[in-house]
mmCIF file of C-alpha atoms and ligand atoms in Angstrom:
data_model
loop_
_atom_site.group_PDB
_atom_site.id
_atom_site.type_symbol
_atom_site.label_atom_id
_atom_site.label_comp_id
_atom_site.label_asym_id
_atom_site.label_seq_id
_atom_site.Cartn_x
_atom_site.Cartn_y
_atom_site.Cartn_z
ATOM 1 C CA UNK A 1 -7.767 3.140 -14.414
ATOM 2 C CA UNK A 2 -6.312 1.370 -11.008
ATOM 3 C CA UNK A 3 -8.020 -1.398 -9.909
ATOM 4 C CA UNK A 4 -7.781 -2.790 -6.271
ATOM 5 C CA UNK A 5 -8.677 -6.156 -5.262
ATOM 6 C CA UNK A 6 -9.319 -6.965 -1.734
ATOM 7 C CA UNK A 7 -8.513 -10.633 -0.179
ATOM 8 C CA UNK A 8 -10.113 -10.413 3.746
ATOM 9 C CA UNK A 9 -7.906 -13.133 4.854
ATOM 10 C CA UNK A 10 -4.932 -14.006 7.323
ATOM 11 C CA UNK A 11 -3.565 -16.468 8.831
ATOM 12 C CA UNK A 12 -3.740 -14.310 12.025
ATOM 13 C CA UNK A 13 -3.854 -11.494 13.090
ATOM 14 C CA UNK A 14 -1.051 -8.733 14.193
ATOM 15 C CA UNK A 15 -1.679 -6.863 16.928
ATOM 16 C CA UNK A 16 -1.285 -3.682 15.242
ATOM 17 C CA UNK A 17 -3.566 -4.158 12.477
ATOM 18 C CA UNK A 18 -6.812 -2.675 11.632
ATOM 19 C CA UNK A 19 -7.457 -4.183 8.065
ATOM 20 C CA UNK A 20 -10.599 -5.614 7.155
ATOM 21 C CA UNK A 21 -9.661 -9.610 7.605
ATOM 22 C CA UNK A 22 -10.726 -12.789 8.964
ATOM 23 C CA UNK A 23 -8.935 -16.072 10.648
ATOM 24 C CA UNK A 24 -11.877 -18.276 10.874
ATOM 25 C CA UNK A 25 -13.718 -17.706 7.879
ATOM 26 C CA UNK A 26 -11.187 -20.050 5.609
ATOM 27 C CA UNK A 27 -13.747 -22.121 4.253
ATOM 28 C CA UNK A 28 -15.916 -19.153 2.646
ATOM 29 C CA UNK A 29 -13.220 -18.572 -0.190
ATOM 30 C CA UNK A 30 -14.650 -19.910 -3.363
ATOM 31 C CA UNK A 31 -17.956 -18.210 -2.532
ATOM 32 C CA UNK A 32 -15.881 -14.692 -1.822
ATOM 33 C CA UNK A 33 -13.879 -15.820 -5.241
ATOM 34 C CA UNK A 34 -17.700 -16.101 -6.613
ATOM 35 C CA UNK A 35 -18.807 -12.407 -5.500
ATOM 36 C CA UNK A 36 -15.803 -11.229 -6.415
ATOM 37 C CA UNK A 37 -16.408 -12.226 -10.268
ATOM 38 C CA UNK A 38 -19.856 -10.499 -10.088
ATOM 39 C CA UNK A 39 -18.356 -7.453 -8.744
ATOM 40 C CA UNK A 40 -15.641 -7.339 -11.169
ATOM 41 C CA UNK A 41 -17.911 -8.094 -14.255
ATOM 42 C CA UNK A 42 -20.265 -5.172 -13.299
ATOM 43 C CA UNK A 43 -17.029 -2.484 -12.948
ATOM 44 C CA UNK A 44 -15.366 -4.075 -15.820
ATOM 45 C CA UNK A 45 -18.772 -2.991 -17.923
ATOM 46 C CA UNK A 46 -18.185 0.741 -16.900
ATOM 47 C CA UNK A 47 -14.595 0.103 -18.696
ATOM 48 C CA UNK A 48 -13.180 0.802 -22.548
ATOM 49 C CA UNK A 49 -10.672 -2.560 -23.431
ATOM 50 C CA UNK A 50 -7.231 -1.924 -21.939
ATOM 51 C CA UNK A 51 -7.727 1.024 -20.259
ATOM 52 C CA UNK A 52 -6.663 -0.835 -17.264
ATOM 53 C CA UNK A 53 -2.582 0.518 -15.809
ATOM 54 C CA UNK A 54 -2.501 -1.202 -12.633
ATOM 55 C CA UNK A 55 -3.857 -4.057 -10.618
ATOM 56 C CA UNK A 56 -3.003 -4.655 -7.309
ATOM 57 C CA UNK A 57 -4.085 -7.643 -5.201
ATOM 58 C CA UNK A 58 -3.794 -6.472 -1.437
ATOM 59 C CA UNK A 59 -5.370 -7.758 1.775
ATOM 60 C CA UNK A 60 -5.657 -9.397 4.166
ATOM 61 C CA UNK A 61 -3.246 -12.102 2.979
ATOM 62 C CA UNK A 62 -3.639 -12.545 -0.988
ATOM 63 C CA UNK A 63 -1.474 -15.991 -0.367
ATOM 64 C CA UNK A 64 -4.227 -17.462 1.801
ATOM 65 C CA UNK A 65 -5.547 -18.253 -1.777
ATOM 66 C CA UNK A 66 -4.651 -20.907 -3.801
ATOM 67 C CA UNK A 67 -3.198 -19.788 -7.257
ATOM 68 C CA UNK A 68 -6.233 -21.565 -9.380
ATOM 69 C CA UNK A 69 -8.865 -19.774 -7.501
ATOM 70 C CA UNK A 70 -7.460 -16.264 -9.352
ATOM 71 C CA UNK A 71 -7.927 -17.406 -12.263
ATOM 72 C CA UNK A 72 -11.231 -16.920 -13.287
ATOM 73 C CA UNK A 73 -10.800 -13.065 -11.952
ATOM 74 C CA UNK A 74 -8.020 -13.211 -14.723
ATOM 75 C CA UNK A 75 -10.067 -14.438 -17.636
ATOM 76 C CA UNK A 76 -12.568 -11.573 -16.811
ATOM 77 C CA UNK A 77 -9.643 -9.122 -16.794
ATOM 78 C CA UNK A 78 -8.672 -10.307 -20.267
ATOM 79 C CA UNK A 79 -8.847 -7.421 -22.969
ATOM 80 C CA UNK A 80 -8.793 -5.066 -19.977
ATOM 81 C CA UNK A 81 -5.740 -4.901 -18.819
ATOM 82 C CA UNK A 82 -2.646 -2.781 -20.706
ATOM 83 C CA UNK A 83 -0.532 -4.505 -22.292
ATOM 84 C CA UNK A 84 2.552 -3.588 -19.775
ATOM 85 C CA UNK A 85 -0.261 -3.270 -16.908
ATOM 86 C CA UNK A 86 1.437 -3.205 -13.447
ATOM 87 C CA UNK A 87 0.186 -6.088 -11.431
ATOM 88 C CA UNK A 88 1.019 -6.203 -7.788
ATOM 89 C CA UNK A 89 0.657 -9.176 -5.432
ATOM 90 C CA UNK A 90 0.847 -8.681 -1.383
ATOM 91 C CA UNK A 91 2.122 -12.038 0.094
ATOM 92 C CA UNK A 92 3.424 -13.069 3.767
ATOM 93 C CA UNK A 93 6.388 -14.840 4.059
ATOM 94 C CA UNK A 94 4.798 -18.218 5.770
ATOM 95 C CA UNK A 95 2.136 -18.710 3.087
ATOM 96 C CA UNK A 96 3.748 -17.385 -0.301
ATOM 97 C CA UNK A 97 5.554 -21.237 -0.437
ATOM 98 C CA UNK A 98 7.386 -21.898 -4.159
ATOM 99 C CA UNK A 99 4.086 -23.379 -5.859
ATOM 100 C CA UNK A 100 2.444 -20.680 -4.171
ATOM 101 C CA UNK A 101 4.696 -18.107 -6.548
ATOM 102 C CA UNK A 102 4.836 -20.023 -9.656
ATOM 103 C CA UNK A 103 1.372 -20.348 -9.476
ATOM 104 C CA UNK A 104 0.713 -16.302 -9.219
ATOM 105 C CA UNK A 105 4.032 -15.540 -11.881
ATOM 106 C CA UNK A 106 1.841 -17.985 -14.221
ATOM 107 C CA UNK A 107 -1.106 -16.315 -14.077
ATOM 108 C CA UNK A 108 0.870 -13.257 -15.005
ATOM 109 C CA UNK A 109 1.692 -10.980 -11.615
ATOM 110 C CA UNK A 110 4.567 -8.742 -11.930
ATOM 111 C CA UNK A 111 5.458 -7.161 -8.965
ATOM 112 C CA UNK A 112 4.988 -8.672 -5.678
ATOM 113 C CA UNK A 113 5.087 -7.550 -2.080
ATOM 114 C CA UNK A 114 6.008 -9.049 1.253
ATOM 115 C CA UNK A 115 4.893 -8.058 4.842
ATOM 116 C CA UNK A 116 8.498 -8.663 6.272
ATOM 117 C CA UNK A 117 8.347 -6.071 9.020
ATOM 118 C CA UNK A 118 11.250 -7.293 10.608
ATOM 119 C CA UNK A 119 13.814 -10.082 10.509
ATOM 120 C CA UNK A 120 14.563 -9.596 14.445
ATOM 121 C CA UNK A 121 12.299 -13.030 15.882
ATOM 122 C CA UNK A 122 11.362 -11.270 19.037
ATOM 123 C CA UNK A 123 10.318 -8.032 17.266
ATOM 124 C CA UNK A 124 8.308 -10.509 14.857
ATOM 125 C CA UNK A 125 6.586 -12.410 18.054
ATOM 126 C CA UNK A 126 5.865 -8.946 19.914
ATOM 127 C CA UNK A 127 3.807 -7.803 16.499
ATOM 128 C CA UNK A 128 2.224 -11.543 16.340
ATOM 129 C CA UNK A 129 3.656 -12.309 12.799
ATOM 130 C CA UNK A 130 3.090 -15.471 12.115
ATOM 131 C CA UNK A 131 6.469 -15.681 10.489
ATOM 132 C CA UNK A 132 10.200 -16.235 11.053
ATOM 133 C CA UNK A 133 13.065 -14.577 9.414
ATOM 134 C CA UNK A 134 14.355 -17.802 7.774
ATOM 135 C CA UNK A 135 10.628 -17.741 6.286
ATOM 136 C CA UNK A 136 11.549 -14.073 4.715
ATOM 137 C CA UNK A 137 14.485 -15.162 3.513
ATOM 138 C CA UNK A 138 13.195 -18.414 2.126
ATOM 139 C CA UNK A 139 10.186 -16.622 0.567
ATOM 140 C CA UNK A 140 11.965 -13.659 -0.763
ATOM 141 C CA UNK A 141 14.750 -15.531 -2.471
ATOM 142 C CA UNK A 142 11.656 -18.208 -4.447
ATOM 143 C CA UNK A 143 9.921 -14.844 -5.672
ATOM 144 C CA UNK A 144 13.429 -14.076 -7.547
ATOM 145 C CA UNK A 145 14.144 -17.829 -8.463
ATOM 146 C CA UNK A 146 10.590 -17.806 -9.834
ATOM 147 C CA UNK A 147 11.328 -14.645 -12.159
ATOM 148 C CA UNK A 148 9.744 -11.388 -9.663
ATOM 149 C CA UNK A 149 11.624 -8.934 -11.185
ATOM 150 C CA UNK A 150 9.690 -6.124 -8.792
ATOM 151 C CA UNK A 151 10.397 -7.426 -5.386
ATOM 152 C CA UNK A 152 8.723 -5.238 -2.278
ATOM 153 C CA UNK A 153 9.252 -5.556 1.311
ATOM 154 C CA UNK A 154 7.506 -3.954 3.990
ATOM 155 C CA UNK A 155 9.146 -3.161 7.629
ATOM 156 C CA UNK A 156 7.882 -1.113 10.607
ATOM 157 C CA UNK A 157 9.918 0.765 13.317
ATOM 158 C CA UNK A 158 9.329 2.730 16.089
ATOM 159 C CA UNK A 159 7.906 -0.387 17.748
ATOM 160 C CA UNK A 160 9.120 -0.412 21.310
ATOM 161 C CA UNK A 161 12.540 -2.006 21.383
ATOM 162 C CA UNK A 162 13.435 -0.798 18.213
ATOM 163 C CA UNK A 163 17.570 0.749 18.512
ATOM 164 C CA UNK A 164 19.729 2.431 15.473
ATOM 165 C CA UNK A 165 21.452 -1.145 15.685
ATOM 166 C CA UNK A 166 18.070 -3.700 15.134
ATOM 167 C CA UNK A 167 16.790 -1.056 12.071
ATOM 168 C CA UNK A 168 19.906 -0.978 10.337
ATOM 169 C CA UNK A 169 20.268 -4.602 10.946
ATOM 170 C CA UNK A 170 16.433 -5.012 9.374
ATOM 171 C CA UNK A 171 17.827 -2.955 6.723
ATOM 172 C CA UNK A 172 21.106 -4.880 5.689
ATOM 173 C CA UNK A 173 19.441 -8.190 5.708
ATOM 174 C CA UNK A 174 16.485 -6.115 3.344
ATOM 175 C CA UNK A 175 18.882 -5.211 0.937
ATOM 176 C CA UNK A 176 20.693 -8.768 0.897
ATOM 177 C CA UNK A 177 17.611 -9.947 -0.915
ATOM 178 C CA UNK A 178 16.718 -9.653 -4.073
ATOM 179 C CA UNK A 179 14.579 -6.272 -3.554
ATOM 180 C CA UNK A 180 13.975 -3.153 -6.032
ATOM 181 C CA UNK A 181 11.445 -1.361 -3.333
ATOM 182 C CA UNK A 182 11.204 -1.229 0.455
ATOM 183 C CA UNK A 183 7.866 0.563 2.361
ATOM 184 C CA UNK A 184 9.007 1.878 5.754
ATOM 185 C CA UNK A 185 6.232 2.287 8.274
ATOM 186 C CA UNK A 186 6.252 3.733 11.202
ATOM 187 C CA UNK A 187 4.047 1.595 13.872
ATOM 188 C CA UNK A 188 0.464 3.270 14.083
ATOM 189 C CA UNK A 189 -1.510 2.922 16.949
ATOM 190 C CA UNK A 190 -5.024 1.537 15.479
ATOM 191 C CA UNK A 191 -8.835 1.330 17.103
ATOM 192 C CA UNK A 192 -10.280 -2.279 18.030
ATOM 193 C CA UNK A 193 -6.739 -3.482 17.861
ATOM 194 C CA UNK A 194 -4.713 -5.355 20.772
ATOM 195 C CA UNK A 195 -2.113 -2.759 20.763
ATOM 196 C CA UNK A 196 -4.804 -0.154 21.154
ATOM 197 C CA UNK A 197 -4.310 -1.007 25.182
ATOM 198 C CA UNK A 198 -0.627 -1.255 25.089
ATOM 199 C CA UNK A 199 -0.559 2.187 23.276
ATOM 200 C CA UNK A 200 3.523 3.017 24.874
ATOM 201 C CA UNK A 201 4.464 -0.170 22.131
ATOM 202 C CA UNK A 202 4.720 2.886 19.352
ATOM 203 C CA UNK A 203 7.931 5.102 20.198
ATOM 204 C CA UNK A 204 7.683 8.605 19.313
ATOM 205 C CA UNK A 205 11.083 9.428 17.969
ATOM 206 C CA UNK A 206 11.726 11.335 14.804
ATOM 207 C CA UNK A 207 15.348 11.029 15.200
ATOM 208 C CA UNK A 208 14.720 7.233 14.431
ATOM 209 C CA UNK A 209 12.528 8.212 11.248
ATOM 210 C CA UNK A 210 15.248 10.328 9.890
ATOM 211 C CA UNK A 211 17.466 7.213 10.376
ATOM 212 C CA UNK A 212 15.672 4.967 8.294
ATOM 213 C CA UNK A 213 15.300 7.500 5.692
ATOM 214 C CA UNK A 214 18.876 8.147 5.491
ATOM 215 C CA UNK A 215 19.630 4.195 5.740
ATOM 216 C CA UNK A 216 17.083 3.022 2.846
ATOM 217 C CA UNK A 217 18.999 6.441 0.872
ATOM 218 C CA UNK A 218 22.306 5.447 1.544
ATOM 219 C CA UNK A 219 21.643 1.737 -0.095
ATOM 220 C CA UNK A 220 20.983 3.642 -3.387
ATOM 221 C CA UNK A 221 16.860 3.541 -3.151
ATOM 222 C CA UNK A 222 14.980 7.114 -4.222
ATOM 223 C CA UNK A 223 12.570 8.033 -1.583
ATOM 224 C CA UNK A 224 9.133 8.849 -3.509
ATOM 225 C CA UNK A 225 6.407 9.136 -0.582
ATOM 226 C CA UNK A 226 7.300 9.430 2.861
ATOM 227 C CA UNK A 227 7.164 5.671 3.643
ATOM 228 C CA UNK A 228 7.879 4.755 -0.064
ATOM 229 C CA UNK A 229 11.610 3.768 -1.796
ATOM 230 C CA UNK A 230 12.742 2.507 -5.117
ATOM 231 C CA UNK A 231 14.804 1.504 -7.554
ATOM 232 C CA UNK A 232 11.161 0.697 -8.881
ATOM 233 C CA UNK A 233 8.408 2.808 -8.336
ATOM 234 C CA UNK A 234 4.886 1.695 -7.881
ATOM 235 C CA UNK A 235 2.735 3.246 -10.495
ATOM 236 C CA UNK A 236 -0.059 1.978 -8.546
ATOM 237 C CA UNK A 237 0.823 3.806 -5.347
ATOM 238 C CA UNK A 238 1.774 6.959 -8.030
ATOM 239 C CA UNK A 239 -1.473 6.171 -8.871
ATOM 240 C CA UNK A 240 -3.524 6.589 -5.898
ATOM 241 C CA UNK A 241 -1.239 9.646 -4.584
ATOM 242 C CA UNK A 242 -2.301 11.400 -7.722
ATOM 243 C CA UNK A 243 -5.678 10.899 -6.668
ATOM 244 C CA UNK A 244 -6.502 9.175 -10.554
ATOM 245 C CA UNK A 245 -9.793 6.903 -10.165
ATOM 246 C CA UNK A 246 -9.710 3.641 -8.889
ATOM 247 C CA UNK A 247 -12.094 0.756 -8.639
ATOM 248 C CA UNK A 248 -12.384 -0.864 -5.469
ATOM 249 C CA UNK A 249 -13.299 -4.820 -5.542
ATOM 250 C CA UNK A 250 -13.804 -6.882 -2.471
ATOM 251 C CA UNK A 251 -15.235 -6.577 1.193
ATOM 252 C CA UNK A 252 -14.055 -3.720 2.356
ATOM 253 C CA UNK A 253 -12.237 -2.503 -0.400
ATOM 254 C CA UNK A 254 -12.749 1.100 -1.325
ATOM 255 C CA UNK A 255 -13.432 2.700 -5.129
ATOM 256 C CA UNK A 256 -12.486 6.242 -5.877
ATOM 257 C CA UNK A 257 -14.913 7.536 -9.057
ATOM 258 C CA UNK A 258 -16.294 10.795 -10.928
ATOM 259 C CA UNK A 259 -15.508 12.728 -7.329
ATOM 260 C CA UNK A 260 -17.147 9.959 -5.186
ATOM 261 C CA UNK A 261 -15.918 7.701 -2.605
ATOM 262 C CA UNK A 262 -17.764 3.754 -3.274
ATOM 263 C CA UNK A 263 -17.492 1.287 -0.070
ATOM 264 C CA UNK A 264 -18.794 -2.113 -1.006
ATOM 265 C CA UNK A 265 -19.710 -4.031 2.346
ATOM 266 C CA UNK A 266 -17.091 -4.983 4.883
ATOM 267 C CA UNK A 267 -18.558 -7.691 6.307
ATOM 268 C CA UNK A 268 -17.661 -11.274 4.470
ATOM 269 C CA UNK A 269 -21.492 -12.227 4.452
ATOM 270 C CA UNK A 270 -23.159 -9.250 3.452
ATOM 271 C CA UNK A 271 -20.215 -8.739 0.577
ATOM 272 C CA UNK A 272 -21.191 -12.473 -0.859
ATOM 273 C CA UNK A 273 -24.575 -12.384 -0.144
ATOM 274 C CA UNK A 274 -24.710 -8.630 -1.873
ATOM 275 C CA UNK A 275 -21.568 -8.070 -4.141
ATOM 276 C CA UNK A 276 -22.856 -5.231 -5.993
ATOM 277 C CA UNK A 277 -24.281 -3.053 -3.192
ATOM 278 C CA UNK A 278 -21.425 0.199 -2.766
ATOM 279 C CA UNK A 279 -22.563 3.097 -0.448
ATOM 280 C CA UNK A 280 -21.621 6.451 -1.819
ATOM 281 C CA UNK A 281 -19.810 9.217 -0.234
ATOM 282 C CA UNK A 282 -19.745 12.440 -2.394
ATOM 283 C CA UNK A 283 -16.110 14.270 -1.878
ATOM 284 C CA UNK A 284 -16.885 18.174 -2.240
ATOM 285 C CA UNK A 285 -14.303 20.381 -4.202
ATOM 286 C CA UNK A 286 -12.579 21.200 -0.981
ATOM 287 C CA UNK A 287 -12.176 17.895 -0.205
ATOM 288 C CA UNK A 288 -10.434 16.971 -3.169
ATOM 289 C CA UNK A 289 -8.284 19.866 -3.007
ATOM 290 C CA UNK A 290 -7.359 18.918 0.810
ATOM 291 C CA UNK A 291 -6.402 15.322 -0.172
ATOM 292 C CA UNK A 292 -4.247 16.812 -3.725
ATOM 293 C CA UNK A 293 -2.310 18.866 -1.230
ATOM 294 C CA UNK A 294 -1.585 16.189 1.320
ATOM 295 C CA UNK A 295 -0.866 13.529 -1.136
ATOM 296 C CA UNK A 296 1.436 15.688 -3.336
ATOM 297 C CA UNK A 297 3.151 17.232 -0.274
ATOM 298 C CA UNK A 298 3.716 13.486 1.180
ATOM 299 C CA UNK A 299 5.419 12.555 -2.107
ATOM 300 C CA UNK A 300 7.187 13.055 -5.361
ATOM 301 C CA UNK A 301 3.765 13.853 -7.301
ATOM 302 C CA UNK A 302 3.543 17.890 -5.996
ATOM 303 C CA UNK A 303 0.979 20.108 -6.374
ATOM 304 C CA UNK A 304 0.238 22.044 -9.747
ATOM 305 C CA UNK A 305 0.114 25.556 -8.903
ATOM 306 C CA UNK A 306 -3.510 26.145 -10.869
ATOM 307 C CA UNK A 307 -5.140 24.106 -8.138
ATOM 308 C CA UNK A 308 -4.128 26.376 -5.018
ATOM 309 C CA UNK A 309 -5.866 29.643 -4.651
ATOM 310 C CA UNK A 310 -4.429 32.870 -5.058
ATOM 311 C CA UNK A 311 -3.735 33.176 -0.669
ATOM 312 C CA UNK A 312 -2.246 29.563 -1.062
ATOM 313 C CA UNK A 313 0.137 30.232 -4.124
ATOM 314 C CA UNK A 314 1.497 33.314 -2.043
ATOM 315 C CA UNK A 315 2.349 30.903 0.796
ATOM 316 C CA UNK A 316 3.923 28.616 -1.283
ATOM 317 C CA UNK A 317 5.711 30.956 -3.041
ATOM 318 C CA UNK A 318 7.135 32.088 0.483
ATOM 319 C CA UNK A 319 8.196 28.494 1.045
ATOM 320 C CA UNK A 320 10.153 28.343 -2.538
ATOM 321 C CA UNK A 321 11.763 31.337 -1.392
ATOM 322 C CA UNK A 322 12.298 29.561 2.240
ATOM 323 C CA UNK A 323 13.760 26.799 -0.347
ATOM 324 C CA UNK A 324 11.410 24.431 1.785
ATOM 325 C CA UNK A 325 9.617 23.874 -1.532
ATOM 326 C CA UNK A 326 10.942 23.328 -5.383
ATOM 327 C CA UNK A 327 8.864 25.067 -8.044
ATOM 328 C CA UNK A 328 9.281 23.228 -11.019
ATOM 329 C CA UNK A 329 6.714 22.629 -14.443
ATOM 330 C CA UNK A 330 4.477 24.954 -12.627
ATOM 331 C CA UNK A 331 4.062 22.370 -9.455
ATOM 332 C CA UNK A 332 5.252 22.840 -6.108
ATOM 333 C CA UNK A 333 7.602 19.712 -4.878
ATOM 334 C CA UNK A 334 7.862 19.300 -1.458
ATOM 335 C CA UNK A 335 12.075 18.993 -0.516
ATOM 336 C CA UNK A 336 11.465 16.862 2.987
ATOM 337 C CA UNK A 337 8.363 14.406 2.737
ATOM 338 C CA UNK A 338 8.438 14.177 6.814
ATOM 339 C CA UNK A 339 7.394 17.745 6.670
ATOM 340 C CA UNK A 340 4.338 17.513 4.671
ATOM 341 C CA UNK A 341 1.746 18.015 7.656
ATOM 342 C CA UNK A 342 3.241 20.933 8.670
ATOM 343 C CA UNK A 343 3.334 22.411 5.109
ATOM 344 C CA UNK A 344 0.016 21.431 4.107
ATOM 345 C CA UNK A 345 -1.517 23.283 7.541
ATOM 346 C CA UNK A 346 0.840 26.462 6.638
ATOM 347 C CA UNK A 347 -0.349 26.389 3.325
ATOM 348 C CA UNK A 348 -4.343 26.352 4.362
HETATM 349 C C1 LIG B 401 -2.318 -4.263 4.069
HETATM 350 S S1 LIG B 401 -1.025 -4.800 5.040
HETATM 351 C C2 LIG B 401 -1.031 -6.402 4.316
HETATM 352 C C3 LIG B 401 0.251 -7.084 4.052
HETATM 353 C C4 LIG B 401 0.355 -8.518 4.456
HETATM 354 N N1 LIG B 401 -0.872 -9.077 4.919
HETATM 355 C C5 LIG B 401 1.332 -8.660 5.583
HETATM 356 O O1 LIG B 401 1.029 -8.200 6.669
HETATM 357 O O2 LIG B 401 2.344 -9.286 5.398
HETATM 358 C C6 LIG B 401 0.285 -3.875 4.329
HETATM 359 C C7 LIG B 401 1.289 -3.340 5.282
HETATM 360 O O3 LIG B 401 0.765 -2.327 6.077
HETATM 361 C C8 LIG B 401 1.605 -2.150 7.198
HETATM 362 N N2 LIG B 401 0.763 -1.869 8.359
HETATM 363 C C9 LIG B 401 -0.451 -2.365 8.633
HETATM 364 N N3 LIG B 401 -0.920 -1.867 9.808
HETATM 365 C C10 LIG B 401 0.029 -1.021 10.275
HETATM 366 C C11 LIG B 401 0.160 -0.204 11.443
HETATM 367 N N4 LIG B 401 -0.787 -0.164 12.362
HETATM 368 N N5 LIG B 401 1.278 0.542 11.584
HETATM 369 C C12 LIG B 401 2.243 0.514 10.640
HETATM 370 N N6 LIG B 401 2.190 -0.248 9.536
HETATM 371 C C13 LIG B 401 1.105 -1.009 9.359
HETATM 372 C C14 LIG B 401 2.421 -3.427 7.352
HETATM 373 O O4 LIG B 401 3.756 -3.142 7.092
HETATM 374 C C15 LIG B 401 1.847 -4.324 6.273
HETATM 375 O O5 LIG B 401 2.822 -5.143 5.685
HETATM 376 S S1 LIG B 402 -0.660 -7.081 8.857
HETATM 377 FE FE1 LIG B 402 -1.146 -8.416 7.158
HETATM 378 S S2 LIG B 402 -1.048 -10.505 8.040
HETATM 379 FE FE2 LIG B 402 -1.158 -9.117 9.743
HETATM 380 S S3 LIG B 402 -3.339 -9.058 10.218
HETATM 381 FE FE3 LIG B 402 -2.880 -7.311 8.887
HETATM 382 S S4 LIG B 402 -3.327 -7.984 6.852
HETATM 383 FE FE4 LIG B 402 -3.170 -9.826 8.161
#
């Protein structure tokens, strides 16, 4: 079982992001912490001991919080979590200081991830990080000196301004750090964001995706989902693109069980006031099926042939032929992950 944890909290906020956190709500975080637990200990009774793979701790800005408030979500988690269970961190570079990262590497994270986005200063002010590059740097170097052996950094291009020369210069400095996994975004226009009215800030240029790709390939990383590379790779993103179940704990965090989808409430009052309350969305077969062919076409996990029906296997079979898919262990791998739209509407 995955298990997500969601922290709704920034320092501020980027104008291209649409994730469920707050800037003002700082002094609400040991009663959050507190619905948290009772969230947690109601999933965790649903659970057999260490049947647990993966935890990851994503926001929002899991270094807003001090080390000491995790650790009553960790005692609850003891005897559930594998032994070798992946646990994943998200951190920004201006919060996640050296205490910060001994204090999380205590408590027993293993992998940790930094919203880097760019080490270019002006790129970083036109997103409204509140970050510099020396602040990467700093940060990403004190994750290794504290013992991170999974090191993640995130960047996003096609941001208006972006050039071949300011990506592959985000790139070298990436790979000058201590890193075993980049993610690779390409900007998204969001709703009820600031960059929603400045919509000509995202740069439609797939000559510029294929760059990156090649760049992050060339440094010796294996791509594994179209914004995805590794020396390491996630099994908590393999995870979630293999559609396995997840639990979902937090405001706005999202659970993923017995064919349903669970939303606990998004707002920061009605989640502490009501920590147990989920609405249910019930995914039909086709559903599922849709999201197993768009997740395995958009990465390395494929799609086993008994789930396609007999007018889909044909088509695929067309595109093995086409050699624009790999039949392998009867499952389809898609070759190029930045053609997985078009495959996935060929195949339908
Ligand atoms: C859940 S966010 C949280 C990470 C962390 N708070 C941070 O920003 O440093 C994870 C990543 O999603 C990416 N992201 C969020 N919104 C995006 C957007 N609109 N377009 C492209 N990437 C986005 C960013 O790269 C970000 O680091
Ligand atoms: S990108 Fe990260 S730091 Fe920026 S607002 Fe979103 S969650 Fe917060």
């Amino acid at each position: 079982m995955l298990l997500y944890i969601h922290i709704p909290y920034c320092d501020s906020k980027c104008h291209y992001c649409s994730f469920n956190s707050f800037t003002d709500r700082s002094q609400s975080k040991v009663e959050y912490i507190k619905a948290l637990q009772r969230q947690l200990h109601k999933e965790l009774e649903t659970l057999k001991p260490y049947s647990i793979t993966s935890l990851f701790i994503g926001g929002g800005t899991p270094s807003t919080i001090e080390p000491s408030l995790y650790e009553p979500i960790f005692k609850l988690l003891n005897g559930y979590m594998q032994e070798d269970c992946e646990i994943t961190i998200e951190a920004n570079p201006n919060s996640a200081s050296l205490d910060w990262l001994k204090g999380v590497k205590g408590l027993g994270m293993n992998r940790i991830s930094f919203g880097v986005q760019s080490f270019n200063s002006a790129k970083l002010k036109s997103l409204n990080r509140s970050h510099t590059p020396q602040n990467a740097y700093k940060a990403l170097e004190d994750a290794h000196k504290v013992g991170f052996e999974n090191i993640s950094l995130d960047i996003i291009y096609n941001v208006l301004g972006d050039t071949k020369a300011l990506l592959k210069k985000d790139i070298d400095e990436a790979f000058r750090l201590p890193i075993n996994h980049i993610s690779a975004y390409e900007l998204t226009i969001e709703e009820h964001t600031p960059f929603e009215k400045t919509p000509h800030m995202r740069v439609e240029n797939l000559e510029m995706v294929y760059f990156v790709r090649n760049e992050i390939i060339q440094r010796g990383f294996n791509q594994y989902e179209v914004s995805n590379y590794g020396l390491y790779q996630s099994r908590h993103n393999l995870g979630y693109w293999q559609l396995q179940e997840y639990i979902g704990v937090g405001a706005g965090a999202v659970g993923f069980r017995a064919n349903q989808r669970l939303y606990p409430h998004s707002n920061l009052d009605a989640y502490i006031a009501h920590p147990l309350y989920q609405s249910i969305e019930v995914l039909k077969d086709e559903d599922i099926l849709l999201e197993k062919i768009f997740l395995g076409l958009r990465s390395k996990v494929g799609i086993a042939k008994k789930l396609l029906t007999p007018s889909m296997q044909t088509k695929a079979d067309f595109l093995v032929e086409a050699k624009k898919l790999l039949f392998q262990n009867d499952t389809y791998y898609n070759i190029n992950y930045l053609l997985s739209d078009e495959i996935a509407l060929y195949l339908m």
